[in-house]
Tab-separated table of C-alpha atoms and ligand atoms in Angstrom:
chain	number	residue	atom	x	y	z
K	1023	UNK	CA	11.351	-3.025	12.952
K	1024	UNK	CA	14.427	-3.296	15.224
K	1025	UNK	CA	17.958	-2.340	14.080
K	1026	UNK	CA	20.258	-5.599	13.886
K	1027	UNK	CA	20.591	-7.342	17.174
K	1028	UNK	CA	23.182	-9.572	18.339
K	1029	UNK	CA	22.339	-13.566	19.025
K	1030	UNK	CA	19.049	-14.076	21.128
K	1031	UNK	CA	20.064	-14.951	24.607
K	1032	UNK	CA	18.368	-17.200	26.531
K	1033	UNK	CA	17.156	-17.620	29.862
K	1034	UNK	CA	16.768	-14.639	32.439
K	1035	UNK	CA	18.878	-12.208	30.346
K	1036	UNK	CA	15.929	-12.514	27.393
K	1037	UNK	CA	14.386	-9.435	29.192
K	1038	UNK	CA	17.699	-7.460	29.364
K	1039	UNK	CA	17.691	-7.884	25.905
K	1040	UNK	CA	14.890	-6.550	24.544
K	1041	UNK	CA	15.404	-3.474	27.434
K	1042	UNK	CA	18.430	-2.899	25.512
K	1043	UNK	CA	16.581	-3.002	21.815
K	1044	UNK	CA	14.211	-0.573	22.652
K	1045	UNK	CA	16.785	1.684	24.092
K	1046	UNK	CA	18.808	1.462	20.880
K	1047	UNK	CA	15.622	2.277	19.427
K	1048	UNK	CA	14.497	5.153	21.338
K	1049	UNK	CA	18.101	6.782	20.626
K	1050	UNK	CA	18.197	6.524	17.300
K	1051	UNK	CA	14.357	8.147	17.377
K	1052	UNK	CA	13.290	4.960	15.452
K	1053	UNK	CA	10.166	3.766	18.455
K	1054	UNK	CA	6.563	3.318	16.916
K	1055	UNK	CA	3.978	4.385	19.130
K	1056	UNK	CA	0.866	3.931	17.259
K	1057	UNK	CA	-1.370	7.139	18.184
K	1058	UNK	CA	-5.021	6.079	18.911
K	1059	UNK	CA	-7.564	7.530	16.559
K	1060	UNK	CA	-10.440	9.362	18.065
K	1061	UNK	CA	-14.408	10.433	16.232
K	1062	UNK	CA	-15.143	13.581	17.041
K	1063	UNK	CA	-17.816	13.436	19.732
K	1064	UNK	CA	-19.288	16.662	22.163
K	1065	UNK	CA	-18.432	15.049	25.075
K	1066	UNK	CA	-15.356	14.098	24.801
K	1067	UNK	CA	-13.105	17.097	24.499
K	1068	UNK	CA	-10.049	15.909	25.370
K	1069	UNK	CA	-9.767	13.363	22.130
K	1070	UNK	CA	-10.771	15.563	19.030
K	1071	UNK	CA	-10.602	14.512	16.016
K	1072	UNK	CA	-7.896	15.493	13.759
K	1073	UNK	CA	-7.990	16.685	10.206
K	1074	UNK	CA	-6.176	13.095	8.141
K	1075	UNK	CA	-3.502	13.951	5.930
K	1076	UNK	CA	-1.912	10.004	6.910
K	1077	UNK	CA	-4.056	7.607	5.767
K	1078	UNK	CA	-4.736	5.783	2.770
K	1079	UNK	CA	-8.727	6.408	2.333
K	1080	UNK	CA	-8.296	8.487	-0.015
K	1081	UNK	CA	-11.780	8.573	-1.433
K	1082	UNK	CA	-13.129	8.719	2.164
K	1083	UNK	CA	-15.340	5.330	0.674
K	1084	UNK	CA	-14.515	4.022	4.200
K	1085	UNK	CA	-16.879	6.155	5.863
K	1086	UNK	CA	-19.422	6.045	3.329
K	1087	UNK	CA	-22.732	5.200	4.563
K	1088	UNK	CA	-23.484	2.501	1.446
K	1089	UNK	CA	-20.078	0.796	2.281
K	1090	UNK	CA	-20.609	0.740	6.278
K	1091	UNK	CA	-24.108	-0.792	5.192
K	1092	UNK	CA	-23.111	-3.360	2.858
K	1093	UNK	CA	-20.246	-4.089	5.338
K	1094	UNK	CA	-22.980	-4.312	7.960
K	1095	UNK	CA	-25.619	-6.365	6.470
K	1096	UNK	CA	-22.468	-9.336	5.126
K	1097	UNK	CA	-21.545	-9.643	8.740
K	1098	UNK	CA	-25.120	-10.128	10.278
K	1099	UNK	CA	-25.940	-12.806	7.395
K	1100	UNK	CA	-22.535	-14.412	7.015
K	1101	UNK	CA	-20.811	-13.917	10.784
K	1102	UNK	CA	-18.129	-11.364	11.347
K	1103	UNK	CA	-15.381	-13.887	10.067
K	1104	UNK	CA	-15.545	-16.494	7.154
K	1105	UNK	CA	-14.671	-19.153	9.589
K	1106	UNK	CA	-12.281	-21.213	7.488
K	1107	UNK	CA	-9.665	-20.976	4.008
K	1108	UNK	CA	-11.644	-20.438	1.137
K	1109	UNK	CA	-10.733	-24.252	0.096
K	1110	UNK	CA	-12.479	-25.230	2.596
K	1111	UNK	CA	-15.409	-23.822	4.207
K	1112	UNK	CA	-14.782	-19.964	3.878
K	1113	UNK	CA	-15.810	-19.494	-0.233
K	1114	UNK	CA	-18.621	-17.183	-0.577
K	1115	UNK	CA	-20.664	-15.735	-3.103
K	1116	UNK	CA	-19.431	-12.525	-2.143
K	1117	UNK	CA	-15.845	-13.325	-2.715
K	1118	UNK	CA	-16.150	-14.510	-6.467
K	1119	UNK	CA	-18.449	-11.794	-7.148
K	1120	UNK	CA	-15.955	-9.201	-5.688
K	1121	UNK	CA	-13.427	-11.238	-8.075
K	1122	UNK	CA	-15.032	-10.431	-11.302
K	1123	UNK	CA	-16.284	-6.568	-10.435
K	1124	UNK	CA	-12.478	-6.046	-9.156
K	1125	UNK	CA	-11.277	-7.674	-12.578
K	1126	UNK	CA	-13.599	-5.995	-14.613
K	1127	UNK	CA	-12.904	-2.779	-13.362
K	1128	UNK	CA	-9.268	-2.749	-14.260
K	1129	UNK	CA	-9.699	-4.458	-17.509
K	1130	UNK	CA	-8.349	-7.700	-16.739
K	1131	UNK	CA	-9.687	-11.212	-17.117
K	1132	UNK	CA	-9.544	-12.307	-13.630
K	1133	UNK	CA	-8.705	-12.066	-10.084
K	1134	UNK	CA	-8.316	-13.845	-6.841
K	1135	UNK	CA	-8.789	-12.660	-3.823
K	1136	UNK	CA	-6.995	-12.726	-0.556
K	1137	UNK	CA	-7.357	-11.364	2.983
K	1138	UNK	CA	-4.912	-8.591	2.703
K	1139	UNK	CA	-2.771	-6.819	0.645
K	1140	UNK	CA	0.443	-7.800	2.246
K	1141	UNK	CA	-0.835	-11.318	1.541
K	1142	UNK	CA	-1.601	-10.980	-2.147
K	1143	UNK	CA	2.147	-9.916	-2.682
K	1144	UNK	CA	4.055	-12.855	-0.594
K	1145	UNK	CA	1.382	-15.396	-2.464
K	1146	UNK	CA	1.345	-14.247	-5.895
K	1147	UNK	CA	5.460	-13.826	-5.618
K	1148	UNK	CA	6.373	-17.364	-4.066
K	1149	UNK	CA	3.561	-18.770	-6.497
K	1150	UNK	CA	5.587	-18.021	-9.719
K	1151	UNK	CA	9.326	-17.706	-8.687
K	1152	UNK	CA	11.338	-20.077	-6.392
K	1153	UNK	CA	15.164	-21.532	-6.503
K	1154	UNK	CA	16.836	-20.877	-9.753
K	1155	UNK	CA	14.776	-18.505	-10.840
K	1156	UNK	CA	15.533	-14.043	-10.920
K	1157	UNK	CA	13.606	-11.684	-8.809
K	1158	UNK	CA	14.252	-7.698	-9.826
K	1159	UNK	CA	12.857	-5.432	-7.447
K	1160	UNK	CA	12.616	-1.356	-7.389
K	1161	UNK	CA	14.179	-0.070	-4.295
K	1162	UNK	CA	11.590	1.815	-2.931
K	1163	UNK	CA	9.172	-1.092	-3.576
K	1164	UNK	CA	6.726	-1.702	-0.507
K	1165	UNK	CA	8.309	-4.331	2.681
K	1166	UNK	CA	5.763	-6.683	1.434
K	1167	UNK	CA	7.342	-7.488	-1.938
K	1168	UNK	CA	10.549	-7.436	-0.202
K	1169	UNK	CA	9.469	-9.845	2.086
K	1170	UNK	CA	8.000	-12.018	-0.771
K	1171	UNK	CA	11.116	-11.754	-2.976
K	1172	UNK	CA	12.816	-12.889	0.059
K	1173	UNK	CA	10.657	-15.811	1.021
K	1174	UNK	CA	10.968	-17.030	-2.706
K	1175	UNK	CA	13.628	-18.195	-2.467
K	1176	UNK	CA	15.300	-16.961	-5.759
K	1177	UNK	CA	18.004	-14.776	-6.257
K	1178	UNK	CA	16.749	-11.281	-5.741
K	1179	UNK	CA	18.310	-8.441	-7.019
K	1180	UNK	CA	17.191	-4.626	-6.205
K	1181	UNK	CA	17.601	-2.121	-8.280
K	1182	UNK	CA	18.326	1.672	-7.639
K	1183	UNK	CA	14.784	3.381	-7.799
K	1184	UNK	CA	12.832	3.498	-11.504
K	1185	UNK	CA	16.210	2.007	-12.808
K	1186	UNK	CA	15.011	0.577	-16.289
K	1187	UNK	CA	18.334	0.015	-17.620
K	1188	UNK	CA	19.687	-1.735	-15.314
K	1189	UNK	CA	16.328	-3.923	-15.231
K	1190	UNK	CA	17.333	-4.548	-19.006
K	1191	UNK	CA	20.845	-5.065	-18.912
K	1192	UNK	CA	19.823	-7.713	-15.478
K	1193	UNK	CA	17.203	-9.436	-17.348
K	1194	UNK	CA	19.568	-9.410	-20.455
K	1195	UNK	CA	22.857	-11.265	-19.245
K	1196	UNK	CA	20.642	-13.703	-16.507
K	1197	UNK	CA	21.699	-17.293	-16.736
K	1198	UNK	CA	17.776	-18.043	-15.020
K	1199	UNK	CA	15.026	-19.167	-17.123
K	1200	UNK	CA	12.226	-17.806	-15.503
K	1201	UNK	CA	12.619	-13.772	-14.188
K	1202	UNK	CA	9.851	-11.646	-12.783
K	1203	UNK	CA	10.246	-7.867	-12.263
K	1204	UNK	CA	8.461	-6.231	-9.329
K	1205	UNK	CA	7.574	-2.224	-8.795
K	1206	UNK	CA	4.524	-0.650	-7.698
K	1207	UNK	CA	2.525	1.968	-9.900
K	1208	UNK	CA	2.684	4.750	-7.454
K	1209	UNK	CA	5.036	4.897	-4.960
K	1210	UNK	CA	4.216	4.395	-1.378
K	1211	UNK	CA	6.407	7.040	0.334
K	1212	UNK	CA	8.154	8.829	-2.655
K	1213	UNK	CA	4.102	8.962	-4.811
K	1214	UNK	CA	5.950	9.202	-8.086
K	1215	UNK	CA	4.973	6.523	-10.695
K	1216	UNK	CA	6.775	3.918	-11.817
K	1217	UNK	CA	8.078	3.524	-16.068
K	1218	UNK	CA	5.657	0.678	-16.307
K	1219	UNK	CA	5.464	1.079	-20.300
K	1220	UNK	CA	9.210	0.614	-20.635
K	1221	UNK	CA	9.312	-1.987	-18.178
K	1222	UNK	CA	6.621	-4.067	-19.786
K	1223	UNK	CA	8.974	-3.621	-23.055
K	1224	UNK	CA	11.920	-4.745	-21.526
K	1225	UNK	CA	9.883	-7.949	-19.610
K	1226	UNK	CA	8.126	-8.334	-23.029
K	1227	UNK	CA	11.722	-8.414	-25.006
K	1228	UNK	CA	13.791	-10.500	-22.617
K	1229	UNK	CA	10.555	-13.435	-21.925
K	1230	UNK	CA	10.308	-12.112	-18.375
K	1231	UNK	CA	6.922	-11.347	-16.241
K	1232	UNK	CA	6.019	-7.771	-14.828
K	1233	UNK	CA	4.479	-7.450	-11.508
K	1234	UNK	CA	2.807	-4.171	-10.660
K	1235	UNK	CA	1.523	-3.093	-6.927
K	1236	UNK	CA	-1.283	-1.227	-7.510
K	1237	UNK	CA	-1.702	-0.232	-3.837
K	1238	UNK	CA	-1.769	3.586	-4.532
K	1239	UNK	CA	-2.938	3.084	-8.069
K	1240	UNK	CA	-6.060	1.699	-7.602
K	1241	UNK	CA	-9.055	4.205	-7.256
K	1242	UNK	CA	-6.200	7.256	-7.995
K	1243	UNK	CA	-4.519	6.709	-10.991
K	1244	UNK	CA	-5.912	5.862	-14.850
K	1245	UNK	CA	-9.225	7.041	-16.344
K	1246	UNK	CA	-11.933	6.828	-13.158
K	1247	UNK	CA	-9.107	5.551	-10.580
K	1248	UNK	CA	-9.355	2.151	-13.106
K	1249	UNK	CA	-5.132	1.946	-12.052
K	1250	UNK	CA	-1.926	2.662	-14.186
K	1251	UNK	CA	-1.864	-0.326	-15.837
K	1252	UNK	CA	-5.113	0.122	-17.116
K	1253	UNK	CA	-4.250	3.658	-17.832
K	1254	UNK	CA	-0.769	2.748	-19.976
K	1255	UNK	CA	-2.974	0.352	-22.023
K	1256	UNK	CA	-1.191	-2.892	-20.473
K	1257	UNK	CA	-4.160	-4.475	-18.965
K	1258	UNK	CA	-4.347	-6.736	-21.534
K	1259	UNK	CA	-0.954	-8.122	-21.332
K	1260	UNK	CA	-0.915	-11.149	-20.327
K	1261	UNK	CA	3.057	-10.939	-18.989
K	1262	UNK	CA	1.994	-7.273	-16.901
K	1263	UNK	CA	0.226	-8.913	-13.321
K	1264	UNK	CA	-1.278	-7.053	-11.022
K	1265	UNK	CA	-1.895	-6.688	-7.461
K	1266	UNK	CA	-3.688	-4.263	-5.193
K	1267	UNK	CA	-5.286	-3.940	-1.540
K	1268	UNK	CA	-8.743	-2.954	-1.150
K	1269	UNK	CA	-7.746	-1.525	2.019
K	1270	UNK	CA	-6.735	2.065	0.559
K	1271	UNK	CA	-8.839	4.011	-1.728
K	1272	UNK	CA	-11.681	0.955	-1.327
K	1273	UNK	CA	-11.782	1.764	2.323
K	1274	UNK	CA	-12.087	-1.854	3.429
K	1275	UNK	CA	-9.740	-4.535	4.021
K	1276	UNK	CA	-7.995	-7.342	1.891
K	1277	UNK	CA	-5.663	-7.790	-1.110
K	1278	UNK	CA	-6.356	-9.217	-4.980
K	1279	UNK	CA	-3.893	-10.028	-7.492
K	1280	UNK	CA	-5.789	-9.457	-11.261
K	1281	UNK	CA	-4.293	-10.990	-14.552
K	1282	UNK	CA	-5.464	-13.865	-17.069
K	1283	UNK	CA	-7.788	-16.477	-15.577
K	1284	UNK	CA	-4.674	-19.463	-15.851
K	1285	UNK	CA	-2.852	-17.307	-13.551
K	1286	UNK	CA	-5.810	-17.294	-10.726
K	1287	UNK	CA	-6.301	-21.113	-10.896
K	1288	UNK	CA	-2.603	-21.451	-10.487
K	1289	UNK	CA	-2.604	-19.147	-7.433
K	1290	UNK	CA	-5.629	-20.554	-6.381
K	1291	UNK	CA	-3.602	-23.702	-6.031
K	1292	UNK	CA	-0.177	-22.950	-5.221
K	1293	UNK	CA	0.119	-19.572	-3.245
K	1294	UNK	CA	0.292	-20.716	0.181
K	1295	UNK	CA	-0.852	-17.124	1.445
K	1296	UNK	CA	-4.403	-17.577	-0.162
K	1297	UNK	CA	-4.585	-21.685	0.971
K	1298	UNK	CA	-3.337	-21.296	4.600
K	1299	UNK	CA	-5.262	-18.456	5.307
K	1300	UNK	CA	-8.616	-18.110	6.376
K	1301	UNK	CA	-10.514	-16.168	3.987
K	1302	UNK	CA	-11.406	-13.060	3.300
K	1303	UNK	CA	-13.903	-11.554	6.605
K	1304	UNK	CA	-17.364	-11.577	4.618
K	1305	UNK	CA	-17.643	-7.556	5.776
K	1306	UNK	CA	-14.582	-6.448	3.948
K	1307	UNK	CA	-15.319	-8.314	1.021
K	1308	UNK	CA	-18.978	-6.842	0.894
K	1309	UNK	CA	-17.387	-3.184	1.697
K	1310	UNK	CA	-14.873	-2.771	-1.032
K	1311	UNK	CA	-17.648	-4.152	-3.948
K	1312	UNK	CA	-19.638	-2.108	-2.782
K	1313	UNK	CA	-16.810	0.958	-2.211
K	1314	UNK	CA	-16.286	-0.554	-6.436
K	1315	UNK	CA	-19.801	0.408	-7.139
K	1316	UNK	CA	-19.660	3.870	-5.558
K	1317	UNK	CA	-16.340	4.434	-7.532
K	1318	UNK	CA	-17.879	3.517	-10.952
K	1319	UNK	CA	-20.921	5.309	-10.077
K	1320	UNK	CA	-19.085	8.458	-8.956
K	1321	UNK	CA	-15.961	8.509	-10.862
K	1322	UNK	CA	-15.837	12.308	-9.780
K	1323	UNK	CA	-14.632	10.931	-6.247
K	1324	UNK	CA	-11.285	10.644	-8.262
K	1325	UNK	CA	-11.007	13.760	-10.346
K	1326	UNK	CA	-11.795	15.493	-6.410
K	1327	UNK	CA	-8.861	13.593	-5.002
K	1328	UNK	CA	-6.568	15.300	-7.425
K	1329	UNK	CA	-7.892	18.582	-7.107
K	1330	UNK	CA	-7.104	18.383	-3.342
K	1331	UNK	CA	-3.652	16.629	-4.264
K	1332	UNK	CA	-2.964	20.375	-6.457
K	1333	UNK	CA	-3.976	22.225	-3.438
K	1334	UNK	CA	-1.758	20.694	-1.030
K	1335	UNK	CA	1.572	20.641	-3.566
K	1336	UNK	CA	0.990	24.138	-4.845
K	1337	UNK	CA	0.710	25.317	-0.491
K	1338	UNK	CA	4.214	23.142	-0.369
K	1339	UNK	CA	6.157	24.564	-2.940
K	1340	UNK	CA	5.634	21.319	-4.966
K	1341	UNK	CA	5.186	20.141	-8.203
K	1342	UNK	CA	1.560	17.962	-8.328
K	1343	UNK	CA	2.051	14.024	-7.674
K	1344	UNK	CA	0.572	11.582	-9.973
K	1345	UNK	CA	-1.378	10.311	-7.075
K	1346	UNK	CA	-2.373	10.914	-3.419
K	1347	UNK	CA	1.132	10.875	-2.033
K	1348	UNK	CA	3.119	14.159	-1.389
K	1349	UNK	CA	6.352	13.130	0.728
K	1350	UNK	CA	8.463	16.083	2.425
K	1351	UNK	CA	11.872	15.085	3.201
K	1352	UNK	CA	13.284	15.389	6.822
K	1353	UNK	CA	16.535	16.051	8.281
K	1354	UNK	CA	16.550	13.042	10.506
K	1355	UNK	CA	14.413	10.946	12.149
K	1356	UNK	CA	13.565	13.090	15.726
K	1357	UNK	CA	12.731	16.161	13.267
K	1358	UNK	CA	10.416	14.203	11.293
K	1359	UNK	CA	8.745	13.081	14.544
K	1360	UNK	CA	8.658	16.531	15.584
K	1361	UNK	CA	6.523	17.659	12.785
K	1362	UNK	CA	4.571	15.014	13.108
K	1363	UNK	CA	4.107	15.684	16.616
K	1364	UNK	CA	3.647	19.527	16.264
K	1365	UNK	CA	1.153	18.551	13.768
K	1366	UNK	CA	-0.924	16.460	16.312
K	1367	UNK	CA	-1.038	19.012	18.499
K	1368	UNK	CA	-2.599	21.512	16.409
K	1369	UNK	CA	-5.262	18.892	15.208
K	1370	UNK	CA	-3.375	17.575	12.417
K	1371	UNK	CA	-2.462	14.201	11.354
K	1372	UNK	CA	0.845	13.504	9.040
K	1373	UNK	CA	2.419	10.230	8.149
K	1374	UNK	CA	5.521	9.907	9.458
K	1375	UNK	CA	7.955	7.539	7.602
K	1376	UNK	CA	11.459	6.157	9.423
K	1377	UNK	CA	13.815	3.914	8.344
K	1378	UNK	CA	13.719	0.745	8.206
K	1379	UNK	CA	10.411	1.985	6.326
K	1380	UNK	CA	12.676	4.327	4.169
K	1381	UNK	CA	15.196	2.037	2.129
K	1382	UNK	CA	17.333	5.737	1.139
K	1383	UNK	CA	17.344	6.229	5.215
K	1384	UNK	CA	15.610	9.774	4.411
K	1385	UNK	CA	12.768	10.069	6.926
K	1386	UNK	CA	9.728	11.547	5.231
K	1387	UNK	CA	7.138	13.859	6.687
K	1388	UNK	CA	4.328	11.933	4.158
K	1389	UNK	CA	0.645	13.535	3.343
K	1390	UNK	CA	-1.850	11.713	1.857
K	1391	UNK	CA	-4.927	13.908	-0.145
K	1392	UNK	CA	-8.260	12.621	0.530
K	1393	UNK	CA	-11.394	13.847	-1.844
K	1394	UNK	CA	-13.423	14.410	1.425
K	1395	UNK	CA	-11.303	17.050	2.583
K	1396	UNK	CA	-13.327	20.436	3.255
K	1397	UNK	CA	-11.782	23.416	1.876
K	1398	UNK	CA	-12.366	24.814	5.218
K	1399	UNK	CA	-9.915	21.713	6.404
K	1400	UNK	CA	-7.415	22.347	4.008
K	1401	UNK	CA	-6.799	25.735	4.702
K	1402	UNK	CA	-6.574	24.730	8.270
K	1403	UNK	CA	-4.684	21.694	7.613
K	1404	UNK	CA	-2.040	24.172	5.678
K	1405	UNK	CA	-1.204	26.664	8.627
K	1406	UNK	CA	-0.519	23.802	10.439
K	1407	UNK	CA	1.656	22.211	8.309
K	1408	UNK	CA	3.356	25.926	7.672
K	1409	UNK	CA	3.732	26.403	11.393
K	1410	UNK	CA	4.451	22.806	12.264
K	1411	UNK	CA	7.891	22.452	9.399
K	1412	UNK	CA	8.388	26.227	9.994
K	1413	UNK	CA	9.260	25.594	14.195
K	1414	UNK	CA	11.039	22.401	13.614
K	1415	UNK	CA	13.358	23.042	10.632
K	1416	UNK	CA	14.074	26.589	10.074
Q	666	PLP	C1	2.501	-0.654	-1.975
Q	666	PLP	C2	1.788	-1.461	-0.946
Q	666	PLP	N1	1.610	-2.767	-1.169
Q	666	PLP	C3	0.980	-3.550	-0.268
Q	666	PLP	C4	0.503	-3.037	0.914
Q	666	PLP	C5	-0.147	-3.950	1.900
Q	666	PLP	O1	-1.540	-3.863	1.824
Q	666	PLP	P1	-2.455	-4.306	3.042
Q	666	PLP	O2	-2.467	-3.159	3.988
Q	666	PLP	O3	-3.785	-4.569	2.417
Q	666	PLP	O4	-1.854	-5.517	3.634
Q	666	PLP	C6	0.651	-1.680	1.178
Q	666	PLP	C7	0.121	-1.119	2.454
Q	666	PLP	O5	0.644	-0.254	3.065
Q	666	PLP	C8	1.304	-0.860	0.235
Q	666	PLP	O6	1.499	0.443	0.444
C-alpha cells in the first residue's frame, strides 16, 4: 500500500524507517484508517449506524435472517473453521454441494471452491499460465489478478482499459503458445462492463483462454443476477472461465472459479491457493448456498438493486451503471477523503478509492446501491452526498 521505498535497513534504524513511510504517506493523503462499523443500538449514541453506500452487499443477503441461520447452524455442527486443506481433512459436504448450486446457477458445468475471492484469482491464474506463456490484463482489473499475473510468472502485458484491439493485435503477433486474457465483468471502481463478447471472439480466433472476474457480476448483472457471462450467452464456452467471490452480493465469504469440469480437477490439483490453504470456514460456505437459494427464490432482490442504482445516478447527474457501482471522480486524494469524511459525519458511508487502488491515479468518491436501501434512506443518503461534494469541491 506504501509508495516505493528505498532498501530495507536493518538494525535500529528499521523503526526510522517505517516513521518515515507513513509520513510520506500521510502527505501525500494516501493513510488507510479502516473506520469501525457500528449496529445501531439505543444505548449507544455515540456510534450510530450509518446509511452504506461502500460496501459490496448489495442484496443485503448478508443480513438476512435464512443466511445468518444457515451460517449459524454449519458452525455449531461442523466448528467455526474447517480445520485443515480440503485435500486433507477440511472437504465437506457443504463445499461440493455449494460447487454444483454455484455452477448451476451461472450455467456452467463446474466449479471449485476456495476460501476467498482474492484466492480464486492467484490459483486459477498460476494454475494455467507460467514461464513462456502471455498474460493480457485490463488496466483497471482488480490487485488480485494483478497480483496473480505477477506471481505467474509469464510475461504480462496490461492493456489501456476495455482495449479490444490491442488485446487482438497482442494475442495476434505473440511468439507464446499458450495466452490467457484477464478482465472482470463489471468494474470494481469505474462499474462499467467489460466487451466480453468481442473478447471471447478475439480469444476464440487467436486459440487463447478468457478469464472473467465476476466479482460485481455475480447476483447484479444477467437475467436474475445469473452474471455477464451467463447473460452474453458465453457460459457455455469452454475457452470463457470464470471466477467470482461469494463475499459481495452472496453476503458471505470465499471465492469459486466456474468453467468445464477438466478445468476444476486440474485446479483441484495444481492451484497452490486452493491446496495450501485451509478450506473454506464451514459458515461461509453454508451462508452463500443458502444467500444462492434466496437469490433464485427472489430474483426480485436484483431487479430492486437496479432500481436503487437509477435513483442514485439520476440524483448525481449520471447516466445508470450496468451494475451496483457509481464512481465520482475526485480532484485529489485529501478531497476525496474529505467527502468521505463529511459523509461520515452526517451518517453516511462512501467508498473512498486512492491510488495505489486507482491504476489512472484518479481518486474516486465510489457508491455502491444496495436493494435494502429504504427510500426514506436514499433521500437522506442524497442530501448528504449533495452537501458533502457541494462543501468540498465547489
Ligand atoms: C474484482 C474483484 N475480484 C476479486 C476480489 C477479491 O474477493 P475477496 O474479497 O473474496 O477476496 C474483489 C474484492 O474486492 C474484487 O472486487
Amino acid at each position: 500500500m506504501t509508495m516505493r521505498q528505498t532498501p530495507l535497513p536493518a538494525g535500529d534504524t528499521f523503526l526510522a524507517w517505517l516513521a518515515s513511510q507513513a509520513a510520506q504517506r500521510d502527505l501525500a493523503g494516501l493513510t488507510r484508517t479502516p473506520p469501525v462499523r457500528f449496529l445501531a443500538h439505543p444505548a449507544d449514541q455515540d456510534h450510530p449506524e450509518l446509511i452504506d453506500l461502500a460496501g459490496n452487499d448489495y442484496l443485503g443477503l448478508s443480513q438476512d435472517p435464512r443466511v445468518t441461520r444457515a451460517a449459524a447452524d454449519a458452525a455449531l455442527r461442523w466448528g467455526a473453521g474447517a480445520g485443515a486443506s480440503r485435500l486433507v481433512t477440511g472437504n465437506l459436504a457443504l463445499h461440493t454441494d455449494l460447487e454444483q448450486a454455484l455452477a448451476e446457477f451461472c450455467g456452467q458445468p463446474a466449479g471449485l471452491v476456495f476460501s476467498s475471492g482474492y484466492l480464486a484469482n492467484l490459483g486459477v491464474v498460476t494454475a494455467l499460465v507460467g514461464r513462456g506463456d502471455l498474460v493480457i490484463c485490463d488496466a483497471h482489473a482488480h490487485a488480485s489478478l494483478m497480483d496473480a499475473c505477477r506471481l505467474s510468472r509469464a510475461r504480462v502485458v496490461t492493456v489501456e482499459h476495455l482495449d479490444v484491439e490491442a488485446v487482438s493485435d497482442l494475442l495476434a503477433s505473440r511468439p507464446e503458445r499458450h495466452a490467457l486474457v484477464i478482465t472482470e465483468s463489471l468494474f470494481s471502481v469505474l462499474g462499467d462492463a467489460a466487451p466480453i463478447t468481442d473478447l471471447a471472439e478475439a480469444c476464440e480466433c487467436n486459440a487463447a483462454v478468457l478469464l472473467v472476474d465476476e466479482a460485481h457480476g455475480i447476483g447484479v448483472a444477467g437475467p436474475d443476477g445469473r452474471g455477464l457471462v451467463y447473460g452474453t450467452g458465453l457460459a457455455d464456452q469452454p475457452n470463457v472461465l470464470v471466477t467470482a467471490t461469494l463475499s459481495k452480493a452472496l453476503g458471505s465469504q470465499g471465492g469459486v472459479v466456474l468453467g468445464p469440469a477438466p478445468l476444476r480437477e486440474h485446479l483441484l490439483n495444481q492451484a497452490r491457493s486452493f491446496g495450501y490453504d485451509t478450506g473454506l470456514a464451514p459458515a461461509a460456505a453454508a451462508a452463500a448456498l443458502t444467500a444462492l437459494e434466496v437469490l433464485r427464490d427472489q430474483p426480485e432482490l436484483v431487479s430492486k438493486l437496479h432500481g436503487v442504482g437509477r435513483r442514485l445516478a439520476e440524483a448525481l447527474g449520471k447516466s445508470p451503471a450496468p451494475g451496483a457501482v457509481l464512481p465520482i471522480p475526485m480532484p485529489g486524494p485529501q478531497q476525496a477523503l474529505a467527502v468521505r469524511d463529511s459523509c461520515a459525519r452526517q451518517g453516511l458511508a462512501v467508498g473512498c478509492f486512492r491510488p495505489p487502488s486507482v491504476p489512472d491515479r484518479i481518486s474516486r468518491i465510489r457508491i455502491t446501491a444496495k436493494a435494502s436501501l429504504t427510500p426514506e434512506q436514499l433521500l437522506q443518503a442524497e442530501q448528504i452526498l449533495h452537501t458533502a461534494l457541494t462543501e468540498v469541491c465547489d
